[in-house]
Tab-separated table of C-alpha atoms and ligand atoms in Angstrom:
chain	number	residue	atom	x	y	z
A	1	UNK	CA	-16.907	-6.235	-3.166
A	2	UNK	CA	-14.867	-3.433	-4.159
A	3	UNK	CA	-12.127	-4.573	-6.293
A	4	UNK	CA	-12.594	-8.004	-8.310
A	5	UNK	CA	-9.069	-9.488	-9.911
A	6	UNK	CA	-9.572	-12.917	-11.741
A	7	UNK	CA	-6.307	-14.784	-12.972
A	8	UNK	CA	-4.502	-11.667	-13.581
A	9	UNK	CA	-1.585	-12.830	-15.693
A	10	UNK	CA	1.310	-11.083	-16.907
A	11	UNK	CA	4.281	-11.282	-19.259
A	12	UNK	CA	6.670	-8.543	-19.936
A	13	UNK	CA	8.623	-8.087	-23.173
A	14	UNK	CA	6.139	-11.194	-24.385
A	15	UNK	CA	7.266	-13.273	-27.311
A	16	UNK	CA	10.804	-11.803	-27.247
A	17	UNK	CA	14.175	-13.503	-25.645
A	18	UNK	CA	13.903	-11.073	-22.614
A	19	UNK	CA	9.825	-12.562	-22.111
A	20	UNK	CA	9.545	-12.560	-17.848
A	21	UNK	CA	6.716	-13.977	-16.724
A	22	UNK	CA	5.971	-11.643	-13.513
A	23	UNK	CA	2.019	-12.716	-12.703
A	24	UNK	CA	0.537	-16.210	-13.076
A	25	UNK	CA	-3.322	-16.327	-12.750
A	26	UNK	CA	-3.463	-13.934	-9.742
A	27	UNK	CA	-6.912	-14.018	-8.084
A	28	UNK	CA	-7.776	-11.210	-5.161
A	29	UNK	CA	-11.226	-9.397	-3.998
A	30	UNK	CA	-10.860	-6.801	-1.579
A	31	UNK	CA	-13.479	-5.059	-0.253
A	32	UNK	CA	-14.348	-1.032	0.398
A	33	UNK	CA	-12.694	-0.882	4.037
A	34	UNK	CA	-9.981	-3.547	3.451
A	35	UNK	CA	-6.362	-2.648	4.244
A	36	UNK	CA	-4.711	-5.254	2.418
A	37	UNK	CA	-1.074	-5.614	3.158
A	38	UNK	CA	0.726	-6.722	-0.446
A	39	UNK	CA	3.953	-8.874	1.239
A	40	UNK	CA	6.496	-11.301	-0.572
A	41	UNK	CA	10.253	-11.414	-1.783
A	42	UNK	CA	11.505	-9.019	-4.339
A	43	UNK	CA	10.755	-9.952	-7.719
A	44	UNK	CA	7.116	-12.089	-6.726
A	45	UNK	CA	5.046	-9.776	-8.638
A	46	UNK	CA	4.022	-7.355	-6.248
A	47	UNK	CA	4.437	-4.402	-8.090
A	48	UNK	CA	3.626	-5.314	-11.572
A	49	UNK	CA	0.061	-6.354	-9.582
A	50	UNK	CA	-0.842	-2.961	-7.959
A	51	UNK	CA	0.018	-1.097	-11.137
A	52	UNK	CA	-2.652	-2.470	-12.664
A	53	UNK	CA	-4.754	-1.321	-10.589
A	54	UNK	CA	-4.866	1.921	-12.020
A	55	UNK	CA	-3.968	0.763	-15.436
A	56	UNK	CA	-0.201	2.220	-15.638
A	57	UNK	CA	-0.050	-1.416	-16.950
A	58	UNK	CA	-2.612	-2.798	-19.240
A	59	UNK	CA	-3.865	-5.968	-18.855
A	60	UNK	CA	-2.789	-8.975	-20.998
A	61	UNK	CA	-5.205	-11.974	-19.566
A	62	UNK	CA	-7.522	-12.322	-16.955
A	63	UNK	CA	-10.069	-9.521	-15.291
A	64	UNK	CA	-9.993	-7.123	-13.517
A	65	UNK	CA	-13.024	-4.938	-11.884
A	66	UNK	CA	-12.856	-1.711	-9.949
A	67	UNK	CA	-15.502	-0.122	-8.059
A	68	UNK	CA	-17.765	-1.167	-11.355
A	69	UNK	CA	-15.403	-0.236	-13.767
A	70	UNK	CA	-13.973	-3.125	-15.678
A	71	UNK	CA	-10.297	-2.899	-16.983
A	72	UNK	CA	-11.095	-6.072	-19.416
A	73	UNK	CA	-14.068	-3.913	-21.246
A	74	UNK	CA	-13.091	-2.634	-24.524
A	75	UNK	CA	-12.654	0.956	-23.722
A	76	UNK	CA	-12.397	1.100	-19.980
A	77	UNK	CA	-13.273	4.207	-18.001
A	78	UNK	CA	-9.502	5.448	-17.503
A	79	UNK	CA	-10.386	8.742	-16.289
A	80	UNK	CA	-12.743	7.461	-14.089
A	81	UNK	CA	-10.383	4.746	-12.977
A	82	UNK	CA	-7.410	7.916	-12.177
A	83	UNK	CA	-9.882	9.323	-10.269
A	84	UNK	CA	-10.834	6.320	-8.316
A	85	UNK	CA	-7.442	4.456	-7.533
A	86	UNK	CA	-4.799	6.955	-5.726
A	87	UNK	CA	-1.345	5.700	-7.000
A	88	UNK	CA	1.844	5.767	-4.493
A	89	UNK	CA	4.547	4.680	-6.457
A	90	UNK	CA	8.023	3.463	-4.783
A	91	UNK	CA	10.507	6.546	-4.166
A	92	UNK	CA	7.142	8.686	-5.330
A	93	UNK	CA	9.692	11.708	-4.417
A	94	UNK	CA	11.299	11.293	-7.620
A	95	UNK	CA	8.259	12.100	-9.564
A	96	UNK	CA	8.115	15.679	-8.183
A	97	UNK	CA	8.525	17.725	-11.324
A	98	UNK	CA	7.048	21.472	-11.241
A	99	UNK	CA	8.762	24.710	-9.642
A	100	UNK	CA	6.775	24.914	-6.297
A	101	UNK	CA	4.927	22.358	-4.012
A	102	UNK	CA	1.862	24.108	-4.919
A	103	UNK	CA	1.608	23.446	-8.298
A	104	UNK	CA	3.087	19.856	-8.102
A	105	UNK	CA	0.194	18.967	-6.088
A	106	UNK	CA	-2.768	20.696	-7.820
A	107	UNK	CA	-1.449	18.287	-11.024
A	108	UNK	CA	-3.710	15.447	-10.152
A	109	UNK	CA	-6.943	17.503	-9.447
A	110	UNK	CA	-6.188	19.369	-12.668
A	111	UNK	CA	-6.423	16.407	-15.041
A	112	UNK	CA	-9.613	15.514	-13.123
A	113	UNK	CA	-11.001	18.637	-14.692
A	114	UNK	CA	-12.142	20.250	-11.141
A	115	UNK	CA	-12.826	23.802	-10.619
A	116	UNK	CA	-9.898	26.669	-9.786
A	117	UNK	CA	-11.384	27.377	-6.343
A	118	UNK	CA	-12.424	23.385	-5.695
A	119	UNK	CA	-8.772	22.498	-6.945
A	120	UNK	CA	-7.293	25.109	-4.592
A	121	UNK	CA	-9.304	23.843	-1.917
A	122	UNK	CA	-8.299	20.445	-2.440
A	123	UNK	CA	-4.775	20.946	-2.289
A	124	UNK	CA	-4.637	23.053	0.657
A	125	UNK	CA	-6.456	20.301	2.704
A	126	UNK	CA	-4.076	17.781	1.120
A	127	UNK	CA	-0.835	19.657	2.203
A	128	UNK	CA	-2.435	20.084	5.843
A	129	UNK	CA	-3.234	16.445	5.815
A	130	UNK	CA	0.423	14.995	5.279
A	131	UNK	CA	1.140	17.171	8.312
A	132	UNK	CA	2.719	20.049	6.223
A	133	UNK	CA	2.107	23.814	7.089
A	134	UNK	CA	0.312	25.075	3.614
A	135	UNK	CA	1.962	28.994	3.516
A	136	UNK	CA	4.868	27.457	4.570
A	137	UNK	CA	5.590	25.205	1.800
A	138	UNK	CA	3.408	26.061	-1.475
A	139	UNK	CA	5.929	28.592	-3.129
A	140	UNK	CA	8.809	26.453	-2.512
A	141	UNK	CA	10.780	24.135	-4.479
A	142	UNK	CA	9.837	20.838	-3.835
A	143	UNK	CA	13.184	19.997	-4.791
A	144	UNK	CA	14.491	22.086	-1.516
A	145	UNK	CA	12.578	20.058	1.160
A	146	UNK	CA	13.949	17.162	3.226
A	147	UNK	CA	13.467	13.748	1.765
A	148	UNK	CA	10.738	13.080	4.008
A	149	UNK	CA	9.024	16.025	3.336
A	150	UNK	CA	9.506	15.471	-0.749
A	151	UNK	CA	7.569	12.352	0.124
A	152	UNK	CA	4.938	13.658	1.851
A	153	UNK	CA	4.669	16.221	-0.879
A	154	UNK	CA	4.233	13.629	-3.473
A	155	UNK	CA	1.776	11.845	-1.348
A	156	UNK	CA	-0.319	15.050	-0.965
A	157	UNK	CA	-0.360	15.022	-4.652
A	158	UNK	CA	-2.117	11.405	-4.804
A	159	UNK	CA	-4.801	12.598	-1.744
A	160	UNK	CA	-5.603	15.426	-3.494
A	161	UNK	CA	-7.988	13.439	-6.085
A	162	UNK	CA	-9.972	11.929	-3.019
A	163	UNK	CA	-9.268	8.519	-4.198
A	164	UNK	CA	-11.506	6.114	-2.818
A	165	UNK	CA	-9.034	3.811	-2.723
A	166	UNK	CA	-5.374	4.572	-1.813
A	167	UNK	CA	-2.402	1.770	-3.174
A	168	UNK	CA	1.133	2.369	-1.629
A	169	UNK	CA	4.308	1.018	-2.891
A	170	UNK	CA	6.767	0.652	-0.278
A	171	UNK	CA	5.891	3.838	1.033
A	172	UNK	CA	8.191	3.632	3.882
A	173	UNK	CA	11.246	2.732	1.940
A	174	UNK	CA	14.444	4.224	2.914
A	175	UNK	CA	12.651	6.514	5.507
A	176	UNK	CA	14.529	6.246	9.072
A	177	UNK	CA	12.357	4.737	12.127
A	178	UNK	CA	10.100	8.205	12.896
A	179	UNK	CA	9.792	8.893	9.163
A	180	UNK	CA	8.504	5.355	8.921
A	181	UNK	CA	6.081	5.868	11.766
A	182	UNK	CA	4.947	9.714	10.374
A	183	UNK	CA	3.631	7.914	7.037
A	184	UNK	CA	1.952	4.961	8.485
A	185	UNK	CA	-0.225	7.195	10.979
A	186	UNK	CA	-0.690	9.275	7.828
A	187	UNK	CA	-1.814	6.497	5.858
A	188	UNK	CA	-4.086	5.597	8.684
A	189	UNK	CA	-5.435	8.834	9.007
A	190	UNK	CA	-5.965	9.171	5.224
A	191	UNK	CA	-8.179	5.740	5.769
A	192	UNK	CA	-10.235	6.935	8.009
A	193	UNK	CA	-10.833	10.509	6.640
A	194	UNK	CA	-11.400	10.251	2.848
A	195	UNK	CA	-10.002	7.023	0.986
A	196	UNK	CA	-11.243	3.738	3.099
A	197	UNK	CA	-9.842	1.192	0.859
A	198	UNK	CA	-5.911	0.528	1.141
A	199	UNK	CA	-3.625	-1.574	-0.129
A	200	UNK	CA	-0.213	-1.170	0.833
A	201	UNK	CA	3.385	-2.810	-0.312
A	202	UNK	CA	5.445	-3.974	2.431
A	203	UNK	CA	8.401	-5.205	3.765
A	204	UNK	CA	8.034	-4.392	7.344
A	205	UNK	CA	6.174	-7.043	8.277
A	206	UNK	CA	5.480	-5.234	11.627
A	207	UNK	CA	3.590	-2.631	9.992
A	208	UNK	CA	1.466	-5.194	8.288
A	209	UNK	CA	0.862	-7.317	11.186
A	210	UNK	CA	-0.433	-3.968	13.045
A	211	UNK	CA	-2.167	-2.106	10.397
A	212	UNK	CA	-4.065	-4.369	8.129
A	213	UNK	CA	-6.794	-6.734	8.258
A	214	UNK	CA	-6.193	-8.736	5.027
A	215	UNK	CA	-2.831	-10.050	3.292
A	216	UNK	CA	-1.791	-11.370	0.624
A	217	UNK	CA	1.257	-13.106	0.295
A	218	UNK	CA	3.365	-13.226	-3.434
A	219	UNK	CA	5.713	-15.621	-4.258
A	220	UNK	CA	7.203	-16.409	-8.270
A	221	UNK	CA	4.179	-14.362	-9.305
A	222	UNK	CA	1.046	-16.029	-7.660
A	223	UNK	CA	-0.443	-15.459	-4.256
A	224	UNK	CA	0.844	-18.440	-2.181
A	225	UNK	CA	-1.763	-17.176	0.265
A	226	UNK	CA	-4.416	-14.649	1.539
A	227	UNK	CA	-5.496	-14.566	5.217
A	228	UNK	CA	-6.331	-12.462	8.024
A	229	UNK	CA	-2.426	-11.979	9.613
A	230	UNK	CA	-2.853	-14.364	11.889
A	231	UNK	CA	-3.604	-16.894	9.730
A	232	UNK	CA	-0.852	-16.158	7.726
A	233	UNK	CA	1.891	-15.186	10.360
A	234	UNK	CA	1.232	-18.371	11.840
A	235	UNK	CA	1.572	-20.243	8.910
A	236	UNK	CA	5.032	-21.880	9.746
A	237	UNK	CA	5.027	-24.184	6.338
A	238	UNK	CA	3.834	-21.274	4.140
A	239	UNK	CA	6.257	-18.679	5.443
A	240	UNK	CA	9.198	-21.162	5.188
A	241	UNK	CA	8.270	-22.223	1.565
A	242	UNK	CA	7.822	-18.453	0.544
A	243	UNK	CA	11.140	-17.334	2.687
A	244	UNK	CA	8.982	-14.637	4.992
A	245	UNK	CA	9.709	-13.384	8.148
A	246	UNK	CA	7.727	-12.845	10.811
A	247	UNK	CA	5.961	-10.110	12.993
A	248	UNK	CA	8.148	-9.484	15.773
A	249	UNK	CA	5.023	-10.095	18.029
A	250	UNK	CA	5.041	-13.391	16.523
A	251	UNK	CA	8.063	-14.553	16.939
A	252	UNK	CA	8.253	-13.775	20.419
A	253	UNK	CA	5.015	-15.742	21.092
A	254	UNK	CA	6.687	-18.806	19.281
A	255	UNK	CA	9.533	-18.466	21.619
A	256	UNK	CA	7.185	-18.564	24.348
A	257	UNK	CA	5.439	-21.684	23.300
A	258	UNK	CA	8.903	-23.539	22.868
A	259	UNK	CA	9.400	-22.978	26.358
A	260	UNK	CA	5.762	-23.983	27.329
A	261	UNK	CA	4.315	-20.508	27.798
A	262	UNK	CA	1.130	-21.567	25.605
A	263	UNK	CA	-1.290	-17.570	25.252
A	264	UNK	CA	-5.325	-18.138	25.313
A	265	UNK	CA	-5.214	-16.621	21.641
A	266	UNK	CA	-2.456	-15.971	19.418
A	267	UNK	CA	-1.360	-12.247	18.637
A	268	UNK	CA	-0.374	-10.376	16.150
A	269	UNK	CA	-0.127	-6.709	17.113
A	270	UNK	CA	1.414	-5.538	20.727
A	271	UNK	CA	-2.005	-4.292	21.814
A	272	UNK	CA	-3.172	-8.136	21.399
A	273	UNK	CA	-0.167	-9.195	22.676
A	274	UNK	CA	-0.094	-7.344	26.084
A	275	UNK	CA	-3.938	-8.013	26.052
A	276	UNK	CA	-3.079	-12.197	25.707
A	277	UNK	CA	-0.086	-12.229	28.472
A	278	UNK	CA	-2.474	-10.432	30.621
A	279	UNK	CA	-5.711	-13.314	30.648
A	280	UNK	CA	-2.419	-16.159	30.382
A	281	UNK	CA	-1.039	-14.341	33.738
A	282	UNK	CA	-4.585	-13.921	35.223
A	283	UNK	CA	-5.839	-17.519	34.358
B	1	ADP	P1	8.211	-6.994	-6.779
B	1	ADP	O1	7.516	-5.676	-6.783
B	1	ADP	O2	7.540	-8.040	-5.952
B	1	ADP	O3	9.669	-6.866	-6.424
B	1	ADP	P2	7.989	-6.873	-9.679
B	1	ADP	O4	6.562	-6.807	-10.029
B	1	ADP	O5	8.762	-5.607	-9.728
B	1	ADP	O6	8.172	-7.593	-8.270
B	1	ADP	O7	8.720	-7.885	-10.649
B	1	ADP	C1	8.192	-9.152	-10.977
B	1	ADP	C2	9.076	-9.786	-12.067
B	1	ADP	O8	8.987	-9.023	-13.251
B	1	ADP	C3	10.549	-9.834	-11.693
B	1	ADP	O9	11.077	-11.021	-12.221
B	1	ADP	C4	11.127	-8.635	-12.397
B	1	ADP	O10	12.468	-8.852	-12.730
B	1	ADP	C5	10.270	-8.549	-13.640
B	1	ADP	N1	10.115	-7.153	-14.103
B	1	ADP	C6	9.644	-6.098	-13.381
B	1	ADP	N2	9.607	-4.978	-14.110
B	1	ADP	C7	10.060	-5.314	-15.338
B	1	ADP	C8	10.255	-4.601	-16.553
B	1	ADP	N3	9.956	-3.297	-16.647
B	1	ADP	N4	10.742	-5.290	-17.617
B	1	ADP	C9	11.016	-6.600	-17.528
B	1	ADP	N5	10.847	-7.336	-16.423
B	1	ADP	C10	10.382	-6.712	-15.336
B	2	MG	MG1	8.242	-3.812	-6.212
C-alpha cells in the first residue's frame, strides 16, 4: 500500500468564530498503480484532502503515510515528500511566475537539488511530454502562451520532479472539450511513463468513470463511499443522498433497464458499453 490516510481530520481557522470544519475522520489507502478519482460537491473536502498530501497543509489529527514517509512523525521528510507527491493545483496556470517557460519549469528540479545537466535534461523531456515543442517555447514568456498551453506549462513543471505519484486538482477546469481531452491523455500518458500513482479531482464524472479504477466519493467532509466505479455509479441511494450525477454511460444503461433492456454486466466506460450491447444483442 502506497499511501495510508487514517481519520484525517481538519479544522480551519480552529478555535476562532470563522472555525470550518472541512475533513471529519477521512480514511483512504491507495495503492502504487491506483488512479483514484477524488469526486463530490463543492465544499466536501476534496481539496483541503489532496493538499495534504504533500503537506501544503499540515496535519491537525489523524495519520497520514506516504510511500514510508509519515506526515504524523515529528519532523517528517518534507523534501522527500516534494519529491515524491507531484502537486497540480486548480488553475495551476496562475502559479507561473518566472520570465521564460524554461526557467519556470526547471523550479521544481532545482529545489530537489539535481544536477545543471540532469535538471536540463529533465525539463526538456517534461516540455516534450505535455506535447509542447521544447525550442519553441523555452525562451518565451509563459505569460504569452494560450491558456491551454500556460497549463500544460505548469504541468510540465510538476513532471519534471518524476513524482511517483501525480495529484490533480480539477485539472480540466475551464478548458473547452479538446483541451479537456489533450490533458486527460496526458495524464494517462504521464501514468504510464514515469508517475503510476494518480489521484485526480473531478467533476466530469465521464472522465472518472473512463479513466480510473478507484473512487472516492466526498460529501460534508467524509468519504460517503469508495468503490470501483461501478460500484459507486450504480449506487442509486448513495448518489442521491450525496447529490452526484452520473456517467453518461450509466445513465443510458438505466434508461435501458426502465424499458426492459436488462445488459449481461453493467458498464461504465463506452468500450464496456459497446462490448455489453454486443453479448445482450448476440444472446
Ligand atoms: P472542495 O475542494 O471539495 O470544494 P474544500 O476543501 O475547498 O472543498 O473546502 C472544504 C470546506 O472548507 C468548505 O466548507 C470551504 O468553505 C472550507 N474552506 C476551504 N478553504 C478554506 C480556507 N482557506 N479558509 C477557511 N475555510 C476554507
Ligand atoms: Mg476544491
Amino acid at each position: 500500500m502506497s499511501i495510508e490516510i487514517k481519520d484525517l481530520s481538519y479544522v480551519y481557522s480552529p478555535g476562532t468564530p470563522y472555525a470550518c470544519t472541512a475533513l471529519d475522520k477521512v480514511s483512504l489507502t491507495v495503492d502504487e498503480g491506483d488512479f483514484v478519482g477524488i469526486i463530490g460537491k463543492t465544499g466536501s473536502g476534496k481539496s483541503t484532502f489532496i493538499q495534504h498530501l504533500n503537506a501544503l497543509i499540515r496535519l491537525q489529527s489523524g495519520s497520514l503515510k506516504v510511500f514510508g514517509i509519515d506526515l504524523s512523525a515529528k519532523k517528517p521528510d518534507l523534501k522527500k515528500l516534494r519529491g515524491t507527491v507531484g502537486m497540480v493545483m486548480q488553475y495551476p496556470e496562475y502559479q507561473l511566475f518566472d520570465e521564460t517557460v524554461e526557467k519556470d519549469v526547471s523550479y521544481g528540479p532545482k529545489n530537489l537539488g539535481l544536477s545543471e545537466e540532469e535538471i536540463k535534461g529533465r525539463v526538456r523531456e517534461a516540455i516534450g511530454l505535455v506535447g509542447l515543442d521544447y525550442d519553441e517555447v523555452k525562451d518565451r514568456s509563459p505569460f504569452e502562451l494560450s491558456g491551454g498551453q500556460k497549463r500544460r506549462v505548469a504541468i510540465a513543471g510538476v513532471i519534471a520532479m518524476k513524482p511517483r505519484v501525480l495529484v490533480l486538482d480539477e485539472p480540466t477546469a475551464g478548458l473547452d472539450p479538446r483541451g479537456k481531452r489533450e490533458i486527460l491523455s496526458l495524464v494517462h500518458k504521464l501514468k504510464e511513463t514515469s508517475s503510476p500513482t494518480v489521484l485526480i479531482i473531478s467533476h466530469d464524472m465521464d472522465a472518472v468513470a473512463e479513466h480510473c479504477n478507484k473512487v472516492a466519493l466526498f460529501s460534508k467532509g467524509k468519504i460517503a463511499s469508495v468503490g470501483s466505479p461501478r460500484e459507486i455509479f450504480y449506487d442509486d441511494a448513495l448518489l442521491n443522498e450525496t447529490e452526484m450525477d452520473r456517467p453518461a454511460v450509466v445513465r443510458i444503461v438505466k434508461e435501458m433497464e426502465q424499458r426492459g433492456v436488462i445488459l449481461p454486466e453493467r458498464p461504465v466506460t463506452r468500450a464496456e458499453f459497446v462490448a455489453a450491447v454486443k453479448r445482450w444483442r448476440d444472446a
